[in-house]
C-alpha positions as a printed Julia matrix, in Angstrom:
294×3 Matrix{Float64}:
 93.69  19.12  38.87
 90.93  19.72  36.36
 88.3   20.68  38.94
 89.11  24.47  39.0
 88.69  24.63  35.22
 85.46  22.68  35.41
 84.2   25.03  38.14
 85.25  28.09  36.13
 83.44  26.79  33.03
 80.31  25.95  35.06
 80.2   29.44  36.61
 80.64  31.02  33.17
 77.83  28.97  31.67
 75.54  29.81  34.59
 76.22  33.55  34.28
 75.62  33.45  30.52
 72.33  31.58  30.91
 71.18  33.92  33.68
 71.9   36.97  31.58
 70.1   35.38  28.62
 67.03  34.56  30.72
 67.02  38.08  32.15
 67.16  39.54  28.65
 64.33  37.29  27.55
 62.24  38.27  30.58
 62.89  41.92  29.94
 61.93  41.6   26.28
 58.68  39.85  27.22
 57.48  42.7   29.41
 54.82  44.73  27.65
 55.73  48.32  26.87
 53.25  51.12  27.46
 52.17  52.69  24.17
 49.84  55.68  24.34
 47.35  56.03  21.46
 47.56  58.98  19.15
 44.79  61.58  19.05
 43.36  59.97  15.93
 43.37  56.51  17.52
 41.81  57.88  20.71
 38.83  59.43  18.95
 38.45  56.48  16.6
 38.3   54.12  19.58
 41.31  52.06  18.41
 44.64  50.99  19.91
 47.86  51.09  17.89
 47.94  48.52  15.11
 44.27  47.53  15.47
 41.57  48.08  12.9
 38.4   49.96  13.8
 35.32  47.87  14.53
 32.36  48.32  12.26
 29.55  50.41  13.7
 26.36  48.47  14.46
 23.61  48.81  11.86
 20.75  50.12  13.97
 18.15  52.87  13.82
 19.1   56.32  15.1
 16.19  58.73  15.32
 16.17  62.51  15.5
 13.49  62.47  18.2
 15.64  60.85  20.94
 16.7   64.29  22.12
 16.28  67.95  21.24
 19.69  67.66  19.52
 19.17  65.68  16.29
 21.4   62.77  15.28
 24.34  63.44  12.96
 23.42  60.41  10.82
 21.01  60.25   7.88
 18.46  57.51   7.18
 20.74  55.63   4.77
 20.41  54.72   1.1
 17.04  53.16   0.35
 15.92  53.26   4.0
 12.85  54.95   5.48
 12.59  56.02   9.14
  9.19  56.91  10.62
  9.16  58.78  13.94
  6.26  59.87  16.15
  5.87  61.24  19.68
  3.69  63.14  22.14
  4.95  66.1   24.19
  3.34  67.55  27.31
  4.51  71.0   28.42
  3.58  72.43  31.82
  3.78  76.18  31.15
  4.22  78.47  34.13
  1.79  81.31  33.39
 -0.49  79.98  30.64
 -2.37  76.77  29.93
 -0.44  73.54  29.37
  0.52  72.51  25.84
  0.07  69.17  24.08
  1.98  68.38  20.89
  1.3   65.29  18.77
  1.83  63.15  16.7
  5.11  64.93  15.86
  5.21  62.74  12.76
  8.44  62.73  10.78
  9.19  60.53   7.76
 12.84  60.41   6.65
 13.59  58.92   3.24
 17.2   58.11   2.37
 18.07  59.17  -1.17
 21.64  57.88  -0.78
 24.24  57.45   1.96
 24.56  61.19   2.65
 21.17  62.74   1.77
 17.64  62.26   3.07
 14.32  63.95   2.37
 11.98  64.76   5.24
  8.24  65.33   5.54
  6.03  65.47   8.62
  2.97  66.89  10.33
  2.11  68.03  13.86
 -0.76  69.42  15.92
 -0.38  71.66  18.97
 -2.98  72.86  21.44
 -2.35  74.98  24.51
 -1.34  78.34  25.85
  2.05  78.53  24.06
  4.08  76.86  21.35
  6.0   73.71  22.27
  9.77  74.34  22.48
 10.76  70.74  23.27
 10.06  68.7   20.12
 13.26  69.76  18.35
 11.43  72.15  16.0
 11.7   75.76  17.09
  8.32  77.24  18.01
  6.81  79.87  15.74
  5.26  81.78  18.62
  5.93  82.57  22.28
  2.44  83.47  23.42
  2.11  84.62  27.02
 -1.63  85.24  27.13
 -4.23  82.99  28.73
 -6.15  81.9   25.64
 -6.01  78.41  24.15
 -4.54  78.2   20.65
 -4.64  75.36  18.16
 -2.15  75.04  15.35
 -1.12  72.32  12.92
  1.74  72.53  10.46
  3.26  70.59   7.58
  7.01  70.02   7.74
  9.25  69.42   4.71
 12.97  69.6    4.06
 16.21  67.66   3.76
 19.19  66.52   5.77
 22.69  66.1    4.37
 25.91  64.67   5.79
 28.69  67.28   5.9
 31.62  65.3    7.34
 32.59  61.95   8.85
 34.46  61.61  12.14
 38.23  61.46  11.69
 40.56  62.34  14.56
 39.56  65.69  16.01
 37.23  66.35  13.08
 33.63  65.55  14.13
 30.88  63.88  12.19
 28.35  66.53  11.15
 25.23  67.17   9.14
 22.99  70.03   8.05
 19.18  70.17   8.18
 16.95  72.71   6.47
 13.16  72.62   6.91
 10.06  74.61   6.1
  6.85  74.76   8.16
  3.56  75.65   6.49
  0.36  75.98   8.58
 -2.49  73.64   7.63
 -4.85  75.07  10.24
 -5.09  77.54  13.11
 -4.56  81.27  13.32
 -0.99  81.27  11.96
 -0.66  81.8    8.22
  3.07  82.43   7.72
  5.45  79.75   6.45
  8.53  79.59   8.68
 12.05  78.29   8.03
 14.6   76.55  10.24
 18.22  75.53   9.63
 20.26  73.27  11.92
 23.94  72.35  12.01
 24.77  69.35  14.23
 28.2   67.85  14.94
 29.59  65.31  17.37
 32.0   62.53  18.28
 31.71  58.87  19.19
 34.22  58.37  22.02
 36.33  55.2   22.6
 33.89  53.92  25.26
 31.03  54.33  22.72
 29.64  57.39  24.47
 28.26  59.91  21.97
 28.58  63.68  22.42
 26.55  65.75  19.96
 26.02  69.51  19.77
 23.78  71.58  17.51
 22.86  75.16  16.73
 19.42  75.8   15.27
 18.14  78.98  13.62
 14.51  79.63  12.77
 12.16  82.39  11.76
  9.17  83.17  13.95
  6.15  85.4   13.98
  3.32  86.5   16.23
  0.67  88.67  14.61
  2.65  91.55  13.03
  5.84  90.81  14.95
  8.45  88.92  12.9
 11.62  87.77  14.64
 14.42  85.19  14.73
 14.78  82.18  17.03
 18.1   80.62  18.08
 18.28  77.22  19.78
 21.68  75.84  20.93
 21.88  72.37  22.47
 24.33  69.67  23.57
 23.72  66.07  24.63
 25.8   63.19  26.03
 24.45  59.69  25.21
 25.67  56.7   27.23
 24.98  53.07  26.17
 23.97  50.66  28.93
 24.14  47.08  27.73
 23.09  46.19  24.19
 19.63  47.77  24.13
 19.54  50.79  26.45
 20.93  54.28  26.03
 20.71  57.06  28.6
 21.35  60.74  27.94
 21.65  64.11  29.62
 21.06  67.31  27.64
 20.98  71.07  27.82
 19.07  73.15  25.29
 17.87  76.71  25.02
 15.36  78.61  22.89
 16.0   82.36  22.49
 14.18  85.0   20.48
 15.99  87.76  18.6
 14.49  91.07  17.4
 11.17  90.26  19.04
  9.1   93.06  20.61
  9.24  91.21  23.95
 12.42  89.15  24.02
 12.41  85.76  25.73
 15.07  83.22  26.73
 14.2   79.66  27.76
 16.79  77.23  29.17
 16.17  73.53  29.88
 17.88  70.51  31.4
 16.63  67.17  30.09
 17.56  63.55  30.94
 16.13  60.66  28.95
 16.41  57.05  27.85
 15.52  54.93  24.86
 15.3   51.18  24.34
 16.2   49.33  21.15
 13.6   46.57  20.73
 15.12  45.44  17.43
 17.82  47.05  15.25
 14.93  48.75  13.37
 12.55  49.63  16.23
 13.08  51.81  19.28
 11.0   53.49  21.96
 12.1   56.36  24.17
 11.13  58.89  26.79
 12.66  62.11  28.02
 11.68  64.69  30.61
 12.96  68.15  31.39
 12.79  71.15  33.65
 13.01  74.84  32.86
 16.08  76.53  34.35
 14.66  80.06  34.38
 11.31  81.77  34.92
 10.57  82.26  31.22
 10.89  78.53  30.49
  8.14  75.99  31.09
  8.44  74.41  34.53
  8.31  70.8   33.25
  7.88  68.77  30.07
  7.73  65.12  29.04
  8.1   63.49  25.63
  7.47  59.85  24.71
  7.61  58.26  21.28
  9.02  55.65  18.94
 10.85  55.2   15.66
 10.75  52.44  13.04
 13.1   51.86  10.12
 12.09  50.07   6.92
């Protein structure tokens, strides 16, 4: 007589437990939460704190586009390199030692001084310093210049806002036919993406001269840097060097891949090559060098 009630109670308990288990299973399923724009560019997921950036050297010589970072408070970075430029219509150019010493005054400001020697049929457009001449004659020229200036941080990356810095430099001849002091100013900005790829872009302005012809030089560039493991970074870059108000205008466009290897957090070596994309640009160039941080 009591069996129907027992059966009814058993069925009720089973249904209640099944519904409870189903609710628990449903609540345990992860929900898909898309990161905000700020979290995407900061490389974070919702509710997670950003990881600290590794403390390692970042040189300006890795690519034509300089780094957005400064040397750092109390740090000194020494960079040097050799460039070979295979000009199309004049003799090849060699540029060395492309010495640059960067002294960090504080976290956002550094002072810069350097020296370089060039020999060949035209100025080198690949070292990251705009050339002061665009000679197209067959004679060999020798020129060495002293570099001095500063680099200052303008902004830090936050959401869509990029990290950026500003560089201003002077170039005074210490030998050769050139006698004019030239000026260059560079604004560089970029983002570190969630996968640790780095995309930097710069616009560089400089003054130039050739005999009695004084003109302006513009040099836009953009580079994508991709880390491979803990020590390697590869990059692909476009840059151009264009004269303005010159008697004989010239435009040079280049594509340049490269790589650098971090031996220690304070020492790196790197190489990059490139090809001219138009007839006015050099047909090929190579650049190899190193950087050390004290």
